[in-house]
PDB file of N, CA and C in Angstrom:
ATOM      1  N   UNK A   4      27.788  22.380 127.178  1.00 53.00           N
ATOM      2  CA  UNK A   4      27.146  23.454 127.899  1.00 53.00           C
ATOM      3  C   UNK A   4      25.707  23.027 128.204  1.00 53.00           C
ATOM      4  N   UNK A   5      25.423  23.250 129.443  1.00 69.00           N
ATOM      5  CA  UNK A   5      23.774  23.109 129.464  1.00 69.00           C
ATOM      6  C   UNK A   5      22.647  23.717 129.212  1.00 69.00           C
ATOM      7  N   UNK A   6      21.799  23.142 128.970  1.00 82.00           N
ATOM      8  CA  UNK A   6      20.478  23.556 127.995  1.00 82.00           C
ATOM      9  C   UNK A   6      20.750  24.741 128.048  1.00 82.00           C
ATOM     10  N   UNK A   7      20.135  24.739 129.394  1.00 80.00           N
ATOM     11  CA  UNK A   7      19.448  25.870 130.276  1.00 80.00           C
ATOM     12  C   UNK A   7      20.356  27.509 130.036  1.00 80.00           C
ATOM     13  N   UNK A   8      21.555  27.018 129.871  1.00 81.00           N
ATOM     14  CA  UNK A   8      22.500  28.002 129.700  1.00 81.00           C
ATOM     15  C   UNK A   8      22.791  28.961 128.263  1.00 81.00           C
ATOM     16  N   UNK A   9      22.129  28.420 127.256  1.00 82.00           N
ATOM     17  CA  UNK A   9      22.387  29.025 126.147  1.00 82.00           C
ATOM     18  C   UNK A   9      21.306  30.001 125.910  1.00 82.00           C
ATOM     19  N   UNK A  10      20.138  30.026 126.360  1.00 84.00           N
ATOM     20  CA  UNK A  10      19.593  31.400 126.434  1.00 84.00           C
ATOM     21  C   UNK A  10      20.111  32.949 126.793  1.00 84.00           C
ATOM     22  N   UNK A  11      20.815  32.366 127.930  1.00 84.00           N
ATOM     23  CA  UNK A  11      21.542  33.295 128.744  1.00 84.00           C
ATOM     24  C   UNK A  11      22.745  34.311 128.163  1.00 84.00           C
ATOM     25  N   UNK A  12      23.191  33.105 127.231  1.00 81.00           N
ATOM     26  CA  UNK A  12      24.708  33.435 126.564  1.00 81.00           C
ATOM     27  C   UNK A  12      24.032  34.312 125.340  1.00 81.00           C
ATOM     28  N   UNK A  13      22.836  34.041 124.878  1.00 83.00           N
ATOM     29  CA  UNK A  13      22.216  34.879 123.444  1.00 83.00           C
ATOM     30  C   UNK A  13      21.770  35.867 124.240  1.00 83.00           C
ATOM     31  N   UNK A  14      21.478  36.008 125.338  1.00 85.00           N
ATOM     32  CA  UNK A  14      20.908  37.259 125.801  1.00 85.00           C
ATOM     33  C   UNK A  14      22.266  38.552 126.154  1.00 85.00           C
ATOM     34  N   UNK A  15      23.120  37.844 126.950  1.00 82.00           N
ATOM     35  CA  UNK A  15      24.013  38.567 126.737  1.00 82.00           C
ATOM     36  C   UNK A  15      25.182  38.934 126.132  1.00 82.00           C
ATOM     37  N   UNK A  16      25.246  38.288 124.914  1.00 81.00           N
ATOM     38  CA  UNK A  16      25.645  38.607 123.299  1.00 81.00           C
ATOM     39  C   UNK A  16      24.894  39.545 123.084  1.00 81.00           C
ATOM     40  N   UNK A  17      23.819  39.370 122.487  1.00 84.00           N
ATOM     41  CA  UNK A  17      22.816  40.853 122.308  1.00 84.00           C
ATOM     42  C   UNK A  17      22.789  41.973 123.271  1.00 84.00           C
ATOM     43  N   UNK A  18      23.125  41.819 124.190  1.00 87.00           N
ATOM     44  CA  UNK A  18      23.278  42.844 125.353  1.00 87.00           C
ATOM     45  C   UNK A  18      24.618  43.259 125.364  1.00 87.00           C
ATOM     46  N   UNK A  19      25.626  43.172 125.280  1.00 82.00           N
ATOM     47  CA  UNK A  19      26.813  43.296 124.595  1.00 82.00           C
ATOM     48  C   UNK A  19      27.081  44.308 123.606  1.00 82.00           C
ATOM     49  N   UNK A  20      26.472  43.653 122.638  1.00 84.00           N
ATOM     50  CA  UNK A  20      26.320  44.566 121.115  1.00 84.00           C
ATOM     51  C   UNK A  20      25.215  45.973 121.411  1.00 84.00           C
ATOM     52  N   UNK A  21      24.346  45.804 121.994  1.00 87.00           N
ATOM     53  CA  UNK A  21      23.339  46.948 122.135  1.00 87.00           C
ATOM     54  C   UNK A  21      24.128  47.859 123.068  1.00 87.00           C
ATOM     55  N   UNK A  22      25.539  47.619 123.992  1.00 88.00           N
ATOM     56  CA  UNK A  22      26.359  48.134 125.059  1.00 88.00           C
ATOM     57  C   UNK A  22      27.265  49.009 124.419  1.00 88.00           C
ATOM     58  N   UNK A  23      27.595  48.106 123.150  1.00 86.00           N
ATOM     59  CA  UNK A  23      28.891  48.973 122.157  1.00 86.00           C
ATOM     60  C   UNK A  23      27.986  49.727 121.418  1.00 86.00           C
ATOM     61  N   UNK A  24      26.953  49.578 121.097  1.00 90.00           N
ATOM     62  CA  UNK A  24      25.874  50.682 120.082  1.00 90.00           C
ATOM     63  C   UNK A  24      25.452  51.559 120.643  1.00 90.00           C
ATOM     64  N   UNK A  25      25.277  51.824 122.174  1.00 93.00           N
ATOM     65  CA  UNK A  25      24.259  53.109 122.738  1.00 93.00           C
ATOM     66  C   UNK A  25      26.031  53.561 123.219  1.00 93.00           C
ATOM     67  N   UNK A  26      26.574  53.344 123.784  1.00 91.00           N
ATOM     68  CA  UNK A  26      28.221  53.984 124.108  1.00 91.00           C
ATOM     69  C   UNK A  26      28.956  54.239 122.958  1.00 91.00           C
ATOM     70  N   UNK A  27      28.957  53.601 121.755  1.00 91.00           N
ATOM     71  CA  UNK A  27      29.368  54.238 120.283  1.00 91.00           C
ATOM     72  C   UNK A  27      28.534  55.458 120.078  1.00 91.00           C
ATOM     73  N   UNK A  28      27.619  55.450 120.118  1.00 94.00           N
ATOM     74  CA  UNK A  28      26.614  56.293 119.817  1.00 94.00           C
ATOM     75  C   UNK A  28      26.627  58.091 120.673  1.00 94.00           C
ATOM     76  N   UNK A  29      26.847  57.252 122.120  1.00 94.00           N
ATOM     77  CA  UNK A  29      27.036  58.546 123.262  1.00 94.00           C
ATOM     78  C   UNK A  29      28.298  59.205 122.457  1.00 94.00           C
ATOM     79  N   UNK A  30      29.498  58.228 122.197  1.00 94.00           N
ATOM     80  CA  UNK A  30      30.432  59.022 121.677  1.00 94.00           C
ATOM     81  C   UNK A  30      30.622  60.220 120.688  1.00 94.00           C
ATOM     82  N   UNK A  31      29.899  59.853 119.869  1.00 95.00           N
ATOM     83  CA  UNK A  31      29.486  60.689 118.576  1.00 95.00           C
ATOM     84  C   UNK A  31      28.739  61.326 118.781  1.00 95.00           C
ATOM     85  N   UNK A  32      27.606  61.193 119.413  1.00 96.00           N
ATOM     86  CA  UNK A  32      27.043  62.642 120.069  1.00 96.00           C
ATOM     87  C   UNK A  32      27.541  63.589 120.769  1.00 96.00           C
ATOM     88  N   UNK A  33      28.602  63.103 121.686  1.00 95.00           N
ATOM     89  CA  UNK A  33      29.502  64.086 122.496  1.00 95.00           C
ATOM     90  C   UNK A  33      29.984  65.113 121.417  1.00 95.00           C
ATOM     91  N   UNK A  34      31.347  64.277 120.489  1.00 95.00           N
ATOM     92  CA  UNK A  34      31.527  64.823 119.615  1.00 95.00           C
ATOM     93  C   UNK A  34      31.227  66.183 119.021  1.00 95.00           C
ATOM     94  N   UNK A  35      29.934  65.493 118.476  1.00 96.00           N
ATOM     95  CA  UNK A  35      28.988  66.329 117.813  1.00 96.00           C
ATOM     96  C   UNK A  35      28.660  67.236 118.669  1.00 96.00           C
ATOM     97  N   UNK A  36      28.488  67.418 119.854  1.00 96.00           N
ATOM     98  CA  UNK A  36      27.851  68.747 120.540  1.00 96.00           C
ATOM     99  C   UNK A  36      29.088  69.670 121.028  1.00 96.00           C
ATOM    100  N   UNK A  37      29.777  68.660 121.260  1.00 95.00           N
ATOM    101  CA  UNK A  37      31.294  69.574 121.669  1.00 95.00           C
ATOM    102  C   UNK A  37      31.546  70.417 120.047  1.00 95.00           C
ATOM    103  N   UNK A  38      31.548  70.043 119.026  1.00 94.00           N
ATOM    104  CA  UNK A  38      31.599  69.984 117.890  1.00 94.00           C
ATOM    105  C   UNK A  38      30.544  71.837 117.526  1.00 94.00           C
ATOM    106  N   UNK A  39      29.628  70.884 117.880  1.00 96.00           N
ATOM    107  CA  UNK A  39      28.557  72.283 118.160  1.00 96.00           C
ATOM    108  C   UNK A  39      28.653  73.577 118.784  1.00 96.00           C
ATOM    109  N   UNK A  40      29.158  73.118 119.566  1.00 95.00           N
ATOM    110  CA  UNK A  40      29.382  74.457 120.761  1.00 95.00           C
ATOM    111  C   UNK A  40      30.500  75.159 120.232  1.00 95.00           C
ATOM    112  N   UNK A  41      31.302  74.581 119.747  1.00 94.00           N
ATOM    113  CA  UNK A  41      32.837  75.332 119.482  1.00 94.00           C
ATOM    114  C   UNK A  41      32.598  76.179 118.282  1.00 94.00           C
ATOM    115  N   UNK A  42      31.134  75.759 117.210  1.00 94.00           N
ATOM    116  CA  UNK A  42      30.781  76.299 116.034  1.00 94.00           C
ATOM    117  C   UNK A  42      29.984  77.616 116.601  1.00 94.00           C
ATOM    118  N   UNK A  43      29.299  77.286 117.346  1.00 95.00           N
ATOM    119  CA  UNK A  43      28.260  78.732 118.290  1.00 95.00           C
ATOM    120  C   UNK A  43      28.920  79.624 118.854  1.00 95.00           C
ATOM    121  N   UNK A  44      30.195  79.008 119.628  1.00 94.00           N
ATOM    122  CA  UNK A  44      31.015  80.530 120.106  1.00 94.00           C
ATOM    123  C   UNK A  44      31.925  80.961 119.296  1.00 94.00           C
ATOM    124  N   UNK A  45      32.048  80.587 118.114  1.00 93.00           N
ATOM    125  CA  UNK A  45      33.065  81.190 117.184  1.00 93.00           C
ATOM    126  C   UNK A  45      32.290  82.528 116.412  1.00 93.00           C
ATOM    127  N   UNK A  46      30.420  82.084 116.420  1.00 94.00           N
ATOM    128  CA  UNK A  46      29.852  82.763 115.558  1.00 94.00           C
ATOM    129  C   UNK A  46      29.386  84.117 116.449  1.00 94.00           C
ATOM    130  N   UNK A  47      29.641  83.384 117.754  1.00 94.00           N
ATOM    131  CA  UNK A  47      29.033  84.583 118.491  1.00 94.00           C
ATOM    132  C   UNK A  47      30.182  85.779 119.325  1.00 94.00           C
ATOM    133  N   UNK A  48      31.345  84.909 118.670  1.00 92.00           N
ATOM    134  CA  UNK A  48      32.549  85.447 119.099  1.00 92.00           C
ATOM    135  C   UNK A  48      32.777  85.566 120.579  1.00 92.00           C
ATOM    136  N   UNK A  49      32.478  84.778 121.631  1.00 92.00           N
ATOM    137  CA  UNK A  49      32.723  84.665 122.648  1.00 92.00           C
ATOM    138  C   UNK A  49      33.352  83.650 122.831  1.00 92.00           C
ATOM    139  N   UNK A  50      34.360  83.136 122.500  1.00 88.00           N
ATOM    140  CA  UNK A  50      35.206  81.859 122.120  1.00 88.00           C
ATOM    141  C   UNK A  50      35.276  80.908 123.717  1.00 88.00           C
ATOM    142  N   UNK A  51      34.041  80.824 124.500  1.00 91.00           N
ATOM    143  CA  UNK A  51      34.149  80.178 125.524  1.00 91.00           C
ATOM    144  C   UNK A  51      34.269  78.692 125.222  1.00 91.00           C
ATOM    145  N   UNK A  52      34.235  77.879 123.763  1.00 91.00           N
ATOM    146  CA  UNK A  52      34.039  76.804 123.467  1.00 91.00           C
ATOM    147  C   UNK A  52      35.556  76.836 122.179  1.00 91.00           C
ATOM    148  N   UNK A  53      37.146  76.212 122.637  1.00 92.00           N
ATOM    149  CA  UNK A  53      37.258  76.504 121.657  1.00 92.00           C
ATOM    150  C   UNK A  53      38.024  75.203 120.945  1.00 92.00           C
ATOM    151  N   UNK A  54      39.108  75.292 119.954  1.00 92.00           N
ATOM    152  CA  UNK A  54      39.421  73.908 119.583  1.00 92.00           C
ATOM    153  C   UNK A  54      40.155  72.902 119.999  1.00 92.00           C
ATOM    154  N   UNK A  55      40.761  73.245 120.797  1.00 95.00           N
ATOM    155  CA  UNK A  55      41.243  72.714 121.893  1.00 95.00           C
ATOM    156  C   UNK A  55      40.241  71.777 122.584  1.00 95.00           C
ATOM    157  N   UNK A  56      38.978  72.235 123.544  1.00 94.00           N
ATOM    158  CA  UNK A  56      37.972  71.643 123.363  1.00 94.00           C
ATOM    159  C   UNK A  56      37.582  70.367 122.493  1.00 94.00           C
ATOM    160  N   UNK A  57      37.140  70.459 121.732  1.00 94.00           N
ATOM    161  CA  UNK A  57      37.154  69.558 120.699  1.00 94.00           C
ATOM    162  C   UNK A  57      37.843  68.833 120.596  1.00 94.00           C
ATOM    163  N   UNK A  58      39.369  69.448 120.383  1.00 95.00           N
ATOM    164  CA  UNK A  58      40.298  67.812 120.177  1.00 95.00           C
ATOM    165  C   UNK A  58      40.613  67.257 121.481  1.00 95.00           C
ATOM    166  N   UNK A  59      40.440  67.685 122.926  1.00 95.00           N
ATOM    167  CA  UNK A  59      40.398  67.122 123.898  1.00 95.00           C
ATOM    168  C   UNK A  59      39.368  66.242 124.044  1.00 95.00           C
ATOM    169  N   UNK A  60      37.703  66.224 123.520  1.00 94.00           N
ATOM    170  CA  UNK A  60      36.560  65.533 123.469  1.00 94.00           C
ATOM    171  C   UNK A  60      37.275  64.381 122.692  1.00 94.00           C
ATOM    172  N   UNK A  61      37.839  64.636 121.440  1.00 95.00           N
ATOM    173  CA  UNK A  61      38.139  63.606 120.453  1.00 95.00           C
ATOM    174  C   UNK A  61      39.523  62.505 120.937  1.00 95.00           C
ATOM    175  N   UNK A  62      40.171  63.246 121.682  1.00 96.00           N
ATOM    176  CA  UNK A  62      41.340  62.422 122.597  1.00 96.00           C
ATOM    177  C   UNK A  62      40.614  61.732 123.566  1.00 96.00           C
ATOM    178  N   UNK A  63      39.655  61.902 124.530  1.00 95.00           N
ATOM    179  CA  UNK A  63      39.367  61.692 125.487  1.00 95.00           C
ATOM    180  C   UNK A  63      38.841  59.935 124.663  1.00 95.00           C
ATOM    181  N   UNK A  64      37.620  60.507 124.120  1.00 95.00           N
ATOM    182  CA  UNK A  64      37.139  59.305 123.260  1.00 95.00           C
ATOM    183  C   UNK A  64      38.444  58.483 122.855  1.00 95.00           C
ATOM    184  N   UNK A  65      39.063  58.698 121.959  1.00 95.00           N
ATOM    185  CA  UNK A  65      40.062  58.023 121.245  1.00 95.00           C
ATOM    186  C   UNK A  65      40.859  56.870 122.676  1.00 95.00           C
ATOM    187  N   UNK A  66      41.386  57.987 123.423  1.00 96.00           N
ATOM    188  CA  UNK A  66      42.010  57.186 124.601  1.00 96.00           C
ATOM    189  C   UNK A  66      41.452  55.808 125.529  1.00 96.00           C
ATOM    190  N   UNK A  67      40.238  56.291 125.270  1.00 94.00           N
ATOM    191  CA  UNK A  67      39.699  55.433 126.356  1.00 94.00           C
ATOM    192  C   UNK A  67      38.678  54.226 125.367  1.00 94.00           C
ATOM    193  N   UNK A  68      38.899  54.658 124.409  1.00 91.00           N
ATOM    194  CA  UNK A  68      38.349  53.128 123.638  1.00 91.00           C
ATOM    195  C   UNK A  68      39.850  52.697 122.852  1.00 91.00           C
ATOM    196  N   UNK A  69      40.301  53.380 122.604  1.00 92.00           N
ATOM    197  CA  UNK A  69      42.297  52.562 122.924  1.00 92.00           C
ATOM    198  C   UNK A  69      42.393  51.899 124.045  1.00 92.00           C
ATOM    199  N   UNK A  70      41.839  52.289 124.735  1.00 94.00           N
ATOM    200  CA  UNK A  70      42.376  51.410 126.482  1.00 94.00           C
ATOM    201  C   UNK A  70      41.461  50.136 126.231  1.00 94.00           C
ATOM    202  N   UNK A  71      40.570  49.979 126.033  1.00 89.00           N
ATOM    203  CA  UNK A  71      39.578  48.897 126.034  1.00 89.00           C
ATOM    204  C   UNK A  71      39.941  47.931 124.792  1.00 89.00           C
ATOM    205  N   UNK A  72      40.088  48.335 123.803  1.00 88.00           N
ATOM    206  CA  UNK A  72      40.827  47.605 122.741  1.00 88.00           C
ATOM    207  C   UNK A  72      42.005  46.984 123.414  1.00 88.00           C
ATOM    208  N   UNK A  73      42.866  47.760 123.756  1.00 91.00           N
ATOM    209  CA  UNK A  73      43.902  47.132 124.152  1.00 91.00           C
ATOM    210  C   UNK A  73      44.120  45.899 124.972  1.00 91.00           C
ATOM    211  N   UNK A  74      43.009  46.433 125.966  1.00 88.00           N
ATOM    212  CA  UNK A  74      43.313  45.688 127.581  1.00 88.00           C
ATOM    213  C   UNK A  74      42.479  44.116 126.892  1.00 88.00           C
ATOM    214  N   UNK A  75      41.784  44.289 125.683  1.00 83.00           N
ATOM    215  CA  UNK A  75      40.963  43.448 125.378  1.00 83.00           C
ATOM    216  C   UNK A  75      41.807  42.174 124.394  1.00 83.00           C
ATOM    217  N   UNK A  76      42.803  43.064 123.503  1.00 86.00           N
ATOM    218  CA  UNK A  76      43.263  42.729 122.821  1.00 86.00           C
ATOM    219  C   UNK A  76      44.705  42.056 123.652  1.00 86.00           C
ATOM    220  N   UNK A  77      45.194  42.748 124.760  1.00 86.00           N
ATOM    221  CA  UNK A  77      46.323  42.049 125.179  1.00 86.00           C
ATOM    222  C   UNK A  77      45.941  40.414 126.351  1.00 86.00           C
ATOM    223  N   UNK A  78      44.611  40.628 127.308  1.00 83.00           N
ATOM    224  CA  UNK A  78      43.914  39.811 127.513  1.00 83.00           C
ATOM    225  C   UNK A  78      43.743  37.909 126.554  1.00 83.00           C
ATOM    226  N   UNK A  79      43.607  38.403 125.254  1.00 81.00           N
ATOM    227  CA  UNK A  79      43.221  37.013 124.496  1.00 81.00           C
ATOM    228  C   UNK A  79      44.691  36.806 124.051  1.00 81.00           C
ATOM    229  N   UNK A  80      45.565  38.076 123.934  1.00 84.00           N
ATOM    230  CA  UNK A  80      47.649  37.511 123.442  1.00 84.00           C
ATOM    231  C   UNK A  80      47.706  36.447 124.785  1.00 84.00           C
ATOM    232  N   UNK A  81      47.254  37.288 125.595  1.00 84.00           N
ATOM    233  CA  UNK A  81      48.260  35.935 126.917  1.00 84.00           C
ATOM    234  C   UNK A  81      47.384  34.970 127.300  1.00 84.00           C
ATOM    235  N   UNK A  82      46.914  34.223 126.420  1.00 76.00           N
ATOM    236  CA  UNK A  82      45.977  33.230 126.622  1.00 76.00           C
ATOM    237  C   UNK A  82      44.283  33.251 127.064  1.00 76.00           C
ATOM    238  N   UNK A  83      43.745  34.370 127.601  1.00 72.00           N
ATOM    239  CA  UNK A  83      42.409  34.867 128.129  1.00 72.00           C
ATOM    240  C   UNK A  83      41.484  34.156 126.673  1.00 72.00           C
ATOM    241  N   UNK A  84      40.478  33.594 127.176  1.00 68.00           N
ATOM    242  CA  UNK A  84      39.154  33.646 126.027  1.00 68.00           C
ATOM    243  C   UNK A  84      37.986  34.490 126.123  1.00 68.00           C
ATOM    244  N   UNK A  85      37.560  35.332 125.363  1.00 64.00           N
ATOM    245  CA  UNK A  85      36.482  36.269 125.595  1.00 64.00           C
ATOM    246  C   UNK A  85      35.410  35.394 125.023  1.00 64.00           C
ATOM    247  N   UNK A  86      34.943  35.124 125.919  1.00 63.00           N
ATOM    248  CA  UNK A  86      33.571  33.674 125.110  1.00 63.00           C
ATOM    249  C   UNK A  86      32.180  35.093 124.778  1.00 63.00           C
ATOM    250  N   UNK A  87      31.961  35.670 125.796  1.00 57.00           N
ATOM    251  CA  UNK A  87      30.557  36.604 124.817  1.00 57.00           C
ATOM    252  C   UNK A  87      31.647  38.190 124.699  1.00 57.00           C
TER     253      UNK A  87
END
């Protein structure tokens, strides 16, 4: 590989990881506020937030970082290399 090129590859390794940490992160905040809301209209008894809600937030998440695992994971089965 050339010189010049391995800066590049550490930059976006670290850029990578900081990609799965602020989008891990969005996730669990969603969560958490969907999470929130469903706790506020229960107390206020206007059930505009309800659990259904929630486990749709928690599917939604679940599904779509299943899809990325997957597509990631079936990618390197049929020969693909994920170099960063």
């Amino acid at each position: 590989m050339a010189e010049w090129y391995d800066p590049l590859v550490t930059a976006l390794k670290s850029a990578k990881t900081g990609f799965i940490l602020i989008l891990g992160g969005i996730a669990i905040l969603s969560l958490l506020y969907s999470g929130a809301c469903w706790l506020v209209s229960r107390l206020l008894g206007t059930m505009n937030t309800t659990a259904f809600d929630y486990a749709g937030t928690g599917l939604v998440i679940a599904a779509v970082g299943g899809a990325i695992s997957l597509g990631t994971w079936l990618y390197s089965w049929w020969g693909g290399s994920i170099s960063i």
